Tab-separated table of C-alpha atoms in Angstrom:
chain	number	residue	atom	x	y	z
A	30	MET	CA	-35.445	-29.337	21.266
A	31	LYS	CA	-33.069	-28.669	24.156
A	32	PRO	CA	-32.015	-31.565	26.367
A	33	LEU	CA	-34.244	-32.131	29.384
A	34	VAL	CA	-33.688	-33.720	32.786
A	35	ARG	CA	-36.048	-36.638	33.320
A	36	ILE	CA	-37.215	-37.099	36.907
A	37	LYS	CA	-39.199	-39.862	38.571
A	38	VAL	CA	-41.143	-38.808	41.705
A	39	ILE	CA	-42.704	-41.193	44.170
A	40	GLY	CA	-45.068	-39.766	46.782
A	41	PHE	CA	-48.505	-38.426	47.455
A	42	ASN	CA	-50.273	-35.237	46.398
A	43	LEU	CA	-48.401	-35.200	43.120
A	44	ASP	CA	-51.026	-32.903	41.608
A	45	GLN	CA	-50.127	-30.373	44.242
A	46	LEU	CA	-46.469	-30.667	43.292
A	47	ILE	CA	-47.263	-29.844	39.709
A	48	ASN	CA	-49.296	-26.822	40.757
A	49	LYS	CA	-46.448	-25.652	42.978
A	50	MET	CA	-44.095	-25.900	40.025
A	51	GLN	CA	-46.639	-23.952	37.957
A	52	ASN	CA	-46.669	-21.191	40.581
A	53	SER	CA	-42.843	-21.112	40.450
A	54	ASN	CA	-43.032	-20.605	36.665
A	55	ILE	CA	-41.402	-23.947	35.999
A	56	VAL	CA	-42.304	-25.407	32.613
A	57	CYS	CA	-42.779	-29.183	32.682
A	58	TYR	CA	-42.699	-31.590	29.788
A	59	ASN	CA	-44.037	-35.081	29.318
A	60	ILE	CA	-45.835	-35.429	32.658
A	61	GLU	CA	-46.936	-39.046	33.029
A	62	ARG	CA	-48.796	-40.474	36.007
A	63	MET	CA	-47.904	-44.148	35.956
A	64	GLU	CA	-49.539	-44.973	39.227
A	65	ALA	CA	-51.341	-43.015	41.970
A	66	ASN	CA	-48.050	-42.239	43.709
A	67	VAL	CA	-45.609	-42.439	40.794
A	68	MET	CA	-45.066	-39.652	38.303
A	69	PHE	CA	-42.519	-38.857	35.606
A	70	PHE	CA	-41.797	-35.418	34.283
A	71	SER	CA	-39.021	-33.466	32.555
A	72	VAL	CA	-37.637	-29.973	33.008
A	73	ASN	CA	-34.905	-28.203	31.123
A	74	PHE	CA	-31.444	-27.708	32.556
A	75	LYS	CA	-31.905	-24.057	33.510
A	76	GLN	CA	-35.009	-24.729	35.575
A	77	TYR	CA	-33.681	-27.900	37.155
A	78	SER	CA	-31.985	-25.814	39.855
A	79	LYS	CA	-35.439	-24.423	40.822
A	80	VAL	CA	-37.012	-27.879	40.915
A	81	LYS	CA	-34.442	-29.480	43.212
A	82	PRO	CA	-35.229	-27.512	46.425
A	83	LEU	CA	-38.947	-27.801	45.725
A	84	LEU	CA	-38.759	-31.572	45.601
A	85	LYS	CA	-36.664	-31.689	48.768
A	86	ASN	CA	-39.229	-29.580	50.667
A	87	TYR	CA	-42.018	-32.073	50.054
A	88	GLU	CA	-39.800	-35.042	50.869
A	89	TYR	CA	-40.627	-37.002	47.775
A	90	HIS	CA	-38.642	-39.971	46.734
A	91	ILE	CA	-36.815	-38.740	43.688
A	92	LYS	CA	-34.931	-40.575	40.997
A	93	TYR	CA	-33.129	-38.869	38.157
A	94	LEU	CA	-33.476	-40.857	34.987
A	95	GLY	CA	-30.898	-38.981	32.958
A	96	ILE	CA	-31.090	-36.536	30.126
A	97	ALA	CA	-34.026	-36.800	27.782
A	98	ASN	CA	-33.588	-35.742	24.137
A	99	PHE	CA	-29.838	-35.800	24.605
A	100	LYS	CA	-29.277	-38.018	21.591
A	101	THR	CA	-31.456	-35.828	19.396
A	102	TRP	CA	-29.674	-32.741	20.624
A	103	LEU	CA	-26.310	-34.411	20.101
A	104	VAL	CA	-27.105	-35.451	16.541
A	105	LYS	CA	-28.397	-31.987	15.679
A	106	ASN	CA	-25.338	-30.259	17.135
A	107	LEU	CA	-22.808	-32.889	16.183
A	108	ALA	CA	-21.337	-30.743	13.442
A	109	ILE	CA	-20.789	-27.808	15.808
A	110	ILE	CA	-19.423	-30.070	18.534
A	111	LEU	CA	-16.892	-31.553	16.142
A	112	VAL	CA	-16.002	-28.343	14.325
A	113	ILE	CA	-15.342	-26.178	17.399
A	114	PRO	CA	-12.499	-28.273	18.853
A	115	PHE	CA	-11.147	-28.864	15.361
A	116	ALA	CA	-11.153	-25.108	14.677
A	117	LEU	CA	-9.561	-24.357	18.033
A	118	GLY	CA	-6.914	-26.978	17.371
A	119	LEU	CA	-6.311	-25.603	13.906
A	120	MET	CA	-5.960	-22.076	15.303
A	121	ALA	CA	-3.506	-23.261	17.931
A	122	PHE	CA	-1.577	-25.130	15.265
A	123	SER	CA	-1.548	-22.205	12.846
A	124	THR	CA	-0.157	-19.824	15.468
A	125	ARG	CA	3.091	-21.776	15.310
A	126	PHE	CA	3.635	-20.622	11.722
A	127	THR	CA	4.776	-17.341	10.195
A	128	TRP	CA	1.961	-15.799	8.182
A	129	ALA	CA	3.419	-12.360	7.480
A	130	ILE	CA	6.873	-10.785	7.337
A	131	LYS	CA	6.833	-6.985	7.458
A	132	ILE	CA	10.074	-5.153	6.736
A	133	TYR	CA	10.392	-1.463	7.520
A	134	GLY	CA	13.294	0.850	6.733
A	135	ALA	CA	14.583	-1.178	3.773
A	136	GLN	CA	13.894	-0.242	0.188
A	137	GLY	CA	14.466	-1.891	-3.155
A	138	GLU	CA	17.363	-4.328	-3.251
A	139	LEU	CA	17.817	-4.385	0.536
A	140	ASP	CA	14.216	-5.478	0.992
A	141	SER	CA	14.624	-8.416	-1.368
A	142	SER	CA	18.020	-9.349	0.094
A	143	VAL	CA	16.515	-9.453	3.621
A	144	ILE	CA	13.811	-11.842	2.409
A	145	GLU	CA	16.449	-13.939	0.649
A	146	ILE	CA	18.603	-14.191	3.792
A	147	LEU	CA	15.567	-15.131	5.896
A	148	ARG	CA	14.611	-17.800	3.365
A	149	GLU	CA	18.128	-19.236	3.465
A	150	ASN	CA	17.699	-19.538	7.235
A	151	ASP	CA	14.344	-21.333	6.821
A	152	ILE	CA	12.270	-18.294	7.788
A	153	ALA	CA	9.493	-17.558	5.344
A	154	VAL	CA	5.737	-17.166	5.129
A	155	GLY	CA	4.123	-20.534	5.800
A	156	LYS	CA	7.072	-21.918	7.753
A	157	ILE	CA	7.391	-22.390	11.509
A	158	LEU	CA	7.720	-19.123	13.456
A	159	PRO	CA	11.261	-18.848	14.857
A	160	GLU	CA	11.405	-18.884	18.642
A	161	ASN	CA	14.347	-16.536	19.053
A	162	ALA	CA	13.932	-13.171	17.343
A	163	GLN	CA	17.331	-11.941	18.525
A	164	GLN	CA	18.961	-14.690	16.518
A	165	ILE	CA	17.365	-13.263	13.359
A	166	GLU	CA	18.724	-9.817	14.223
A	167	GLN	CA	22.232	-11.246	14.529
A	168	ILE	CA	21.945	-13.130	11.239
A	169	LEU	CA	20.834	-10.021	9.368
A	170	LEU	CA	23.562	-7.890	10.917
A	171	ASN	CA	26.189	-10.431	9.887
A	172	GLU	CA	24.863	-10.884	6.354
A	173	LEU	CA	24.151	-7.258	5.498
A	174	PRO	CA	27.289	-5.096	5.801
A	175	ASN	CA	25.489	-1.850	4.921
A	176	VAL	CA	22.962	-2.229	7.737
A	177	ALA	CA	23.639	-0.409	11.005
A	178	GLN	CA	20.815	-1.688	13.190
A	179	VAL	CA	18.182	-4.427	13.030
A	180	SER	CA	15.289	-5.079	15.370
A	181	CYS	CA	13.066	-8.116	15.012
A	182	VAL	CA	9.792	-8.553	16.903
A	183	LYS	CA	7.199	-11.320	16.839
A	184	ARG	CA	3.618	-10.037	16.891
A	185	GLY	CA	1.176	-12.929	16.814
A	186	THR	CA	1.960	-14.789	13.635
A	187	SER	CA	3.769	-11.817	12.068
A	188	LEU	CA	7.463	-11.111	12.049
A	189	ILE	CA	8.211	-7.376	12.095
A	190	ILE	CA	11.728	-6.345	11.079
A	191	ASN	CA	13.006	-2.776	11.354
A	192	ILE	CA	16.224	-1.946	9.543
A	193	SER	CA	18.431	1.141	9.759
A	194	LYS	CA	20.931	1.632	6.969
A	195	LYS	CA	24.495	2.828	7.462
A	196	LEU	CA	25.399	6.245	6.157
A	197	VAL	CA	27.820	5.232	3.418
A	198	TYR	CA	30.796	7.478	2.584
A	199	THR	CA	30.733	8.219	-1.130
A	200	PRO	CA	33.640	10.474	-2.063
A	201	GLU	CA	32.893	10.160	-5.790
A	202	SER	CA	29.601	11.927	-5.302
A	203	PHE	CA	31.353	15.327	-5.264
A	204	GLU	CA	33.696	16.711	-7.878
A	205	PRO	CA	36.778	18.793	-7.003
A	206	ILE	CA	37.008	22.395	-8.108
A	207	ARG	CA	39.363	22.732	-11.076
A	208	ALA	CA	41.091	25.771	-12.577
A	209	GLN	CA	39.279	27.351	-15.498
A	210	TYR	CA	42.317	29.374	-16.659
A	211	ASN	CA	46.073	29.391	-16.350
A	212	GLY	CA	47.441	31.735	-13.725
A	213	VAL	CA	49.141	32.377	-10.401
A	214	VAL	CA	46.943	32.092	-7.329
A	215	THR	CA	46.712	35.454	-5.576
A	216	ASN	CA	44.076	34.818	-2.928
A	217	PHE	CA	41.235	32.466	-2.078
A	218	SER	CA	38.286	32.154	0.259
A	219	LEU	CA	37.404	28.586	1.229
A	220	ILE	CA	33.916	27.711	2.511
A	221	SER	CA	34.080	23.897	2.365
A	222	GLY	CA	36.607	21.390	1.105
A	223	THR	CA	40.391	21.291	1.300
A	224	MET	CA	42.679	23.624	-0.676
A	225	ALA	CA	45.024	21.880	-3.098
A	226	VAL	CA	47.038	24.995	-3.933
A	227	ASN	CA	48.597	27.864	-2.044
A	228	ILE	CA	48.982	31.543	-2.820
A	229	GLY	CA	51.758	31.987	-5.365
A	230	ASP	CA	51.305	28.592	-7.009
A	231	PHE	CA	51.060	28.496	-10.764
A	232	VAL	CA	48.073	26.512	-11.968
A	233	SER	CA	47.175	25.331	-15.422
A	234	LYS	CA	43.682	24.991	-16.778
A	235	GLY	CA	42.171	21.731	-15.363
A	236	ASP	CA	44.387	21.532	-12.266
A	237	ILE	CA	42.596	20.713	-8.972
A	238	LEU	CA	42.188	23.783	-6.776
A	239	VAL	CA	39.938	22.419	-3.977
A	240	TYR	CA	39.500	18.767	-2.942
A	241	PRO	CA	35.924	17.568	-2.152
A	242	PHE	CA	36.617	16.476	1.415
A	243	THR	CA	37.601	17.707	4.828
A	244	LEU	CA	39.562	15.966	7.544
A	245	ASP	CA	37.926	15.109	10.852
A	246	LYS	CA	39.756	15.114	14.201
A	247	ASP	CA	40.930	11.527	13.596
A	248	GLY	CA	42.409	12.429	10.238
A	249	ASN	CA	39.696	10.615	8.237
A	250	GLN	CA	38.401	12.152	5.054
A	251	VAL	CA	34.778	13.292	5.188
A	252	SER	CA	33.179	13.933	1.833
A	253	VAL	CA	31.797	17.449	1.332
A	254	ASN	CA	30.661	19.559	-1.554
A	255	PRO	CA	33.621	21.918	-2.210
A	256	ILE	CA	32.756	25.604	-2.231
A	257	ALA	CA	35.542	28.173	-2.671
A	258	GLU	CA	36.465	31.289	-4.609
A	259	VAL	CA	40.024	31.223	-5.940
A	260	ARG	CA	41.387	34.366	-7.550
A	261	ALA	CA	44.513	34.312	-9.650
A	262	LYS	CA	46.677	36.557	-11.737
A	263	ALA	CA	46.179	35.276	-15.262
A	264	TYR	CA	47.326	36.214	-18.746
A	265	VAL	CA	45.164	36.584	-21.806
A	266	VAL	CA	46.959	36.709	-25.138
A	267	GLY	CA	45.807	37.859	-28.533
A	268	SER	CA	48.110	37.668	-31.568
A	269	SER	CA	47.943	38.564	-35.266
A	270	LYS	CA	50.385	38.689	-38.168
A	271	LEU	CA	50.799	40.389	-41.541
A	272	SER	CA	53.161	39.357	-44.357
A	273	ALA	CA	54.930	41.951	-46.530
A	274	SER	CA	53.444	40.392	-49.655
A	275	SER	CA	50.328	38.292	-49.844
A	276	VAL	CA	48.171	36.731	-52.511
A	277	GLU	CA	44.584	37.943	-52.622
A	278	LEU	CA	41.680	36.793	-54.767
A	279	VAL	CA	39.761	39.509	-56.627
A	280	ARG	CA	36.937	39.333	-59.167
A	281	THR	CA	38.115	39.633	-62.743
A	282	GLY	CA	34.718	40.876	-64.022
A	283	ARG	CA	33.755	37.737	-65.891
A	284	GLN	CA	30.598	36.071	-64.767
A	285	TYR	CA	28.241	33.268	-65.805
A	286	THR	CA	24.583	32.918	-64.808
A	287	THR	CA	22.327	29.826	-64.816
A	288	SER	CA	18.755	29.478	-63.695
A	289	SER	CA	16.462	26.541	-62.845
A	290	ILE	CA	12.827	25.998	-61.815
A	291	ARG	CA	12.104	23.935	-58.688
A	292	PHE	CA	8.772	22.570	-57.598
A	293	LEU	CA	8.491	21.117	-54.080
A	294	ASN	CA	12.315	21.102	-53.800
A	295	LYS	CA	12.697	19.126	-57.021
A	296	ASN	CA	14.359	20.563	-60.085
A	297	LEU	CA	11.977	20.728	-63.063
A	298	PHE	CA	13.989	22.537	-65.704
A	299	SER	CA	17.711	22.610	-65.153
A	300	LYS	CA	20.887	21.693	-66.914
A	301	LYS	CA	24.049	20.434	-65.363
A	302	VAL	CA	26.661	23.161	-65.419
A	303	GLN	CA	30.352	22.366	-65.694
A	304	LYS	CA	32.831	24.526	-63.792
A	305	PRO	CA	32.719	27.771	-65.761
A	306	PHE	CA	36.013	29.095	-64.308
A	307	ASP	CA	39.073	27.644	-62.517
A	308	ILE	CA	38.632	29.867	-59.482
A	309	TYR	CA	35.245	31.395	-58.816
A	310	GLU	CA	32.678	32.357	-56.241
A	311	THR	CA	28.930	32.038	-56.565
A	312	SER	CA	25.846	33.917	-55.484
A	313	VAL	CA	22.426	32.207	-55.410
A	314	TYR	CA	19.138	34.040	-55.704
A	315	ASN	CA	15.783	32.285	-55.110
A	316	GLU	CA	12.583	33.864	-56.400
A	317	TYR	CA	9.033	32.590	-55.762
A	318	ILE	CA	7.142	32.777	-59.029
A	319	SER	CA	3.675	32.361	-57.457
A	320	SER	CA	2.459	33.020	-53.966
A	321	VAL	CA	0.093	30.026	-54.212
A	322	ILE	CA	2.035	27.338	-56.055
A	323	PRO	CA	5.400	26.410	-54.454
A	324	VAL	CA	7.446	27.014	-57.602
A	325	VAL	CA	10.856	28.618	-57.106
A	326	ARG	CA	13.151	30.067	-59.713
A	327	THR	CA	16.795	29.733	-58.670
A	328	LYS	CA	19.397	31.958	-60.259
A	329	VAL	CA	23.098	31.122	-59.716
A	330	THR	CA	25.802	33.584	-60.753
A	331	TYR	CA	29.436	32.424	-61.022
A	332	TYR	CA	32.106	35.158	-60.635
A	333	GLU	CA	35.614	34.447	-61.883
A	334	LEU	CA	38.390	35.183	-59.383
A	335	GLY	CA	41.976	36.007	-60.154
A	336	GLU	CA	45.073	35.912	-57.923
A	337	VAL	CA	46.710	39.261	-57.276
A	338	ILE	CA	49.891	39.773	-55.301
A	339	VAL	CA	49.431	42.637	-52.835
A	340	ASN	CA	52.423	44.289	-51.161
A	341	HIS	CA	52.018	45.757	-47.660
A	342	ASP	CA	53.950	48.440	-45.943
A	343	LEU	CA	54.572	46.727	-42.612
A	344	VAL	CA	55.562	49.873	-40.763
A	345	ALA	CA	52.556	51.769	-41.985
A	346	GLU	CA	50.133	49.008	-41.184
A	347	GLN	CA	51.702	48.052	-37.801
A	348	ALA	CA	49.071	49.961	-35.825
A	349	GLN	CA	46.294	48.142	-37.627
A	350	VAL	CA	47.848	44.718	-36.851
A	351	GLU	CA	48.397	45.680	-33.233
A	352	ALA	CA	44.787	46.779	-32.958
A	353	GLU	CA	43.723	43.429	-34.334
A	354	SER	CA	45.822	41.509	-31.770
A	355	LYS	CA	44.430	43.711	-29.020
A	356	HIS	CA	40.927	43.054	-30.217
A	357	LEU	CA	41.538	39.281	-30.132
A	358	ALA	CA	42.960	39.507	-26.582
A	359	TYR	CA	39.899	41.375	-25.345
A	360	GLU	CA	37.635	38.823	-26.989
A	361	ASN	CA	39.197	36.101	-24.804
A	362	LEU	CA	38.824	38.140	-21.609
A	363	PRO	CA	36.838	36.226	-18.956
A	364	THR	CA	33.852	37.869	-17.296
A	365	ASN	CA	34.261	39.418	-13.832
A	366	SER	CA	37.957	39.968	-14.371
A	367	GLU	CA	40.005	42.992	-13.560
A	368	ILE	CA	42.715	44.129	-15.995
A	369	LEU	CA	45.995	44.785	-14.187
A	370	ASP	CA	48.284	45.429	-17.132
A	371	GLU	CA	48.218	45.566	-20.957
A	372	GLN	CA	51.255	45.067	-23.142
A	373	THR	CA	51.516	44.878	-26.937
A	374	THR	CA	54.692	43.836	-28.699
A	375	SER	CA	55.369	43.815	-32.448
A	376	LEU	CA	58.183	42.088	-34.254
A	377	ILE	CA	59.113	41.731	-37.936
A	378	VAL	CA	60.676	38.402	-38.833
A	379	ASN	CA	61.220	37.211	-42.418
A	380	ASP	CA	59.062	39.968	-43.973
A	381	THR	CA	56.192	39.122	-41.596
A	382	LEU	CA	54.922	41.384	-38.841
A	383	TYR	CA	53.942	39.550	-35.648
A	384	SER	CA	51.905	41.440	-33.059
A	385	THR	CA	51.053	40.049	-29.609
A	386	THR	CA	48.885	41.691	-26.937
A	387	THR	CA	49.172	40.292	-23.414
A	388	LEU	CA	46.581	41.290	-20.810
A	389	THR	CA	47.514	40.671	-17.178
A	390	ILE	CA	44.260	40.184	-15.265
A	391	SER	CA	42.988	39.242	-11.865
A	392	THR	CA	40.110	36.817	-12.223
A	393	ILE	CA	38.216	34.040	-10.468
A	394	ILE	CA	39.551	30.792	-11.827
A	395	SER	CA	37.460	28.357	-9.697
B	7	MET	CA	-52.667	-17.801	16.127
B	8	LEU	CA	-55.660	-19.927	15.265
B	9	LEU	CA	-57.357	-19.547	18.638
B	10	ASP	CA	-56.903	-15.762	18.598
B	11	GLU	CA	-58.510	-15.536	15.147
B	12	LEU	CA	-61.321	-17.755	16.308
B	13	ASP	CA	-61.731	-15.620	19.409
B	14	ASN	CA	-61.964	-12.442	17.330
B	15	TYR	CA	-64.554	-14.055	15.040
B	16	VAL	CA	-66.718	-15.182	17.945
B	17	THR	CA	-66.410	-11.790	19.641
B	18	ASN	CA	-67.533	-10.024	16.445
B	19	GLU	CA	-70.377	-12.451	15.618
B	20	LEU	CA	-71.781	-13.218	19.063
B	21	GLY	CA	-70.522	-10.342	21.164
B	22	VAL	CA	-68.969	-12.625	23.742
B	23	THR	CA	-65.307	-13.131	24.604
B	24	LEU	CA	-63.434	-16.406	24.927
B	25	LYS	CA	-60.448	-15.076	26.746
B	26	GLU	CA	-61.190	-16.734	30.094
B	27	TYR	CA	-60.259	-20.197	28.898
B	28	ARG	CA	-60.030	-21.941	25.564
B	29	TYR	CA	-59.282	-25.439	24.456
B	30	ILE	CA	-59.085	-27.307	21.218
B	31	ASN	CA	-59.250	-31.041	20.554
B	32	ILE	CA	-57.011	-32.006	17.679
B	33	GLY	CA	-58.299	-35.217	16.124
B	34	GLY	CA	-58.686	-36.973	19.445
B	35	LYS	CA	-54.870	-37.231	19.693
B	36	MET	CA	-54.068	-33.995	21.405
B	37	VAL	CA	-55.851	-31.327	23.406
B	38	TYR	CA	-54.519	-27.806	23.734
B	39	VAL	CA	-55.804	-25.911	26.775
B	40	GLU	CA	-55.332	-22.227	27.438
B	41	GLY	CA	-56.242	-20.413	30.640
B	42	GLN	CA	-55.839	-23.383	32.987
B	43	LYS	CA	-55.162	-22.521	36.612
B	44	GLY	CA	-53.849	-25.838	37.904
B	45	ILE	CA	-54.243	-29.585	37.862
B	46	VAL	CA	-57.124	-31.128	39.770
B	47	ASN	CA	-56.653	-34.727	38.775
B	48	LEU	CA	-53.968	-36.538	36.819
B	49	THR	CA	-54.255	-40.175	35.840
B	50	LYS	CA	-53.715	-42.158	32.672
B	51	ASP	CA	-57.432	-42.124	31.931
B	52	GLU	CA	-58.421	-38.659	33.088
B	53	ILE	CA	-56.776	-35.293	33.441
B	54	SER	CA	-58.648	-32.333	34.990
B	55	PHE	CA	-57.720	-28.648	35.100
B	56	LYS	CA	-59.180	-25.728	36.965
B	57	VAL	CA	-60.463	-23.123	34.474
B	58	HIS	CA	-62.226	-19.954	35.612
B	59	LYS	CA	-64.633	-21.216	38.230
B	60	LYS	CA	-65.081	-24.482	36.342
B	61	THR	CA	-63.237	-27.724	35.723
B	62	CYS	CA	-62.073	-28.962	32.346
B	63	THR	CA	-61.886	-32.757	32.252
B	64	ILE	CA	-60.217	-34.709	29.472
B	65	LYS	CA	-61.068	-38.375	29.346
B	66	GLY	CA	-59.387	-41.092	27.343
B	67	SER	CA	-56.561	-43.609	27.638
B	68	ASP	CA	-52.749	-43.394	27.907
B	69	LEU	CA	-53.026	-39.685	28.605
B	70	TYR	CA	-50.003	-37.627	29.578
B	71	ILE	CA	-49.142	-33.963	29.676
B	72	LYS	CA	-46.755	-33.140	26.849
B	73	TYR	CA	-46.277	-29.509	27.872
B	74	TYR	CA	-47.312	-27.664	31.020
B	75	ASP	CA	-46.698	-24.087	32.115
B	76	ASN	CA	-48.596	-21.596	34.260
B	77	ASN	CA	-51.265	-20.896	31.627
B	78	THR	CA	-51.271	-23.557	28.942
B	79	ALA	CA	-51.103	-27.338	28.732
B	80	VAL	CA	-50.850	-29.851	25.909
B	81	ILE	CA	-52.354	-33.263	26.596
B	82	CYS	CA	-51.488	-36.202	24.395
B	83	GLY	CA	-52.995	-39.684	24.180
B	84	SER	CA	-56.292	-41.186	22.953
B	85	VAL	CA	-58.802	-38.480	23.817
B	86	VAL	CA	-62.388	-39.595	24.123
B	87	SER	CA	-64.033	-36.455	25.503
B	88	VAL	CA	-63.357	-32.984	26.800
B	89	VAL	CA	-65.955	-31.682	29.201
B	90	VAL	CA	-66.191	-28.430	31.119
B	91	LEU	CA	-68.457	-28.456	34.135
């Protein structure tokens, strides 16, 4: 029951007063007529404002006796009355603490290092919210060398930190362009990077042709991916030789044959064969006996070889040796190269014919 | 509501309606009055209400009005009689 205002009225025509209150839609409780001119009644708080002018109009002697049912109402709502200020106090108290730290712009290790730095400075979830956010910005800027900009904002009980990383110069991320062949640089076209050689320089295979950086207006190196086409005059060499007399191995005609049966790669019927000849060559022949069962018959034939001394006519066979050296030179020719000159020289030294073919080419060596 | 159900029953059985005024005496401790139009007399021994051209008088001792609005009233105390004249 809601608390009621208890009123004592002294006067005449009290019945009329009650009827007036009835006409004004005022609900009365506990109306007691103690004497002919004394009456007690109660109204609730909302309607009390309607009752007051009514009582004044009739010039009754009025006495307010206090609030009826207040104790009952208090006991019933005691829990709410106690909890509301406690909850408000708790809310006010909790707003002094940090309940969330949100970090944007940092990833991986940087994220964890930011949290670590904040913790070292007594800023963490569950601890008192720092008053000065700019101080946190300064701390993070001092502690993190690879951070360019930090902004820290307090939003309620959350601490929001935005981090911008520095663009770090990493020269090792690009490799220089190196020479693929030996040669003399004839021309180049540079797109990015810095040339390490000039036209006319001799370069060996592996030498740096273009550095992976450029220089800015202050003379500082700025890392770039080197792109260039370097063309050089290069030499490709092919050489062969032929001795006046040489030892060659030829079959003597003697041969020895063994055979064995293998099932699932295991020998079933075989005998260990000693070396049949001092010098020999072999030929192996495998034959599947059945198309269903994996049985293989292996036949090994040993051919005896004999050493024969062969004499060559170096003059007569010079063209053949030169052709061989030329063939070897062309085999080593790089793709997309242009042949400028071809020269073959032959020389007989100590009964041996040496032939060398040198191709002068223009090729891209980068 | 009990009085509504009772009203329906009487209307069906007797063909008359009780909607002008109704009252019920609960064990001589409490009287519930519906359809009252105002207080005529209010003392500790007698409380009278105007009800549709008649007067409802509750007699007893230590009587007081527990609840009073523009249509209904609840009278508590030792009720001896309720008479409508």
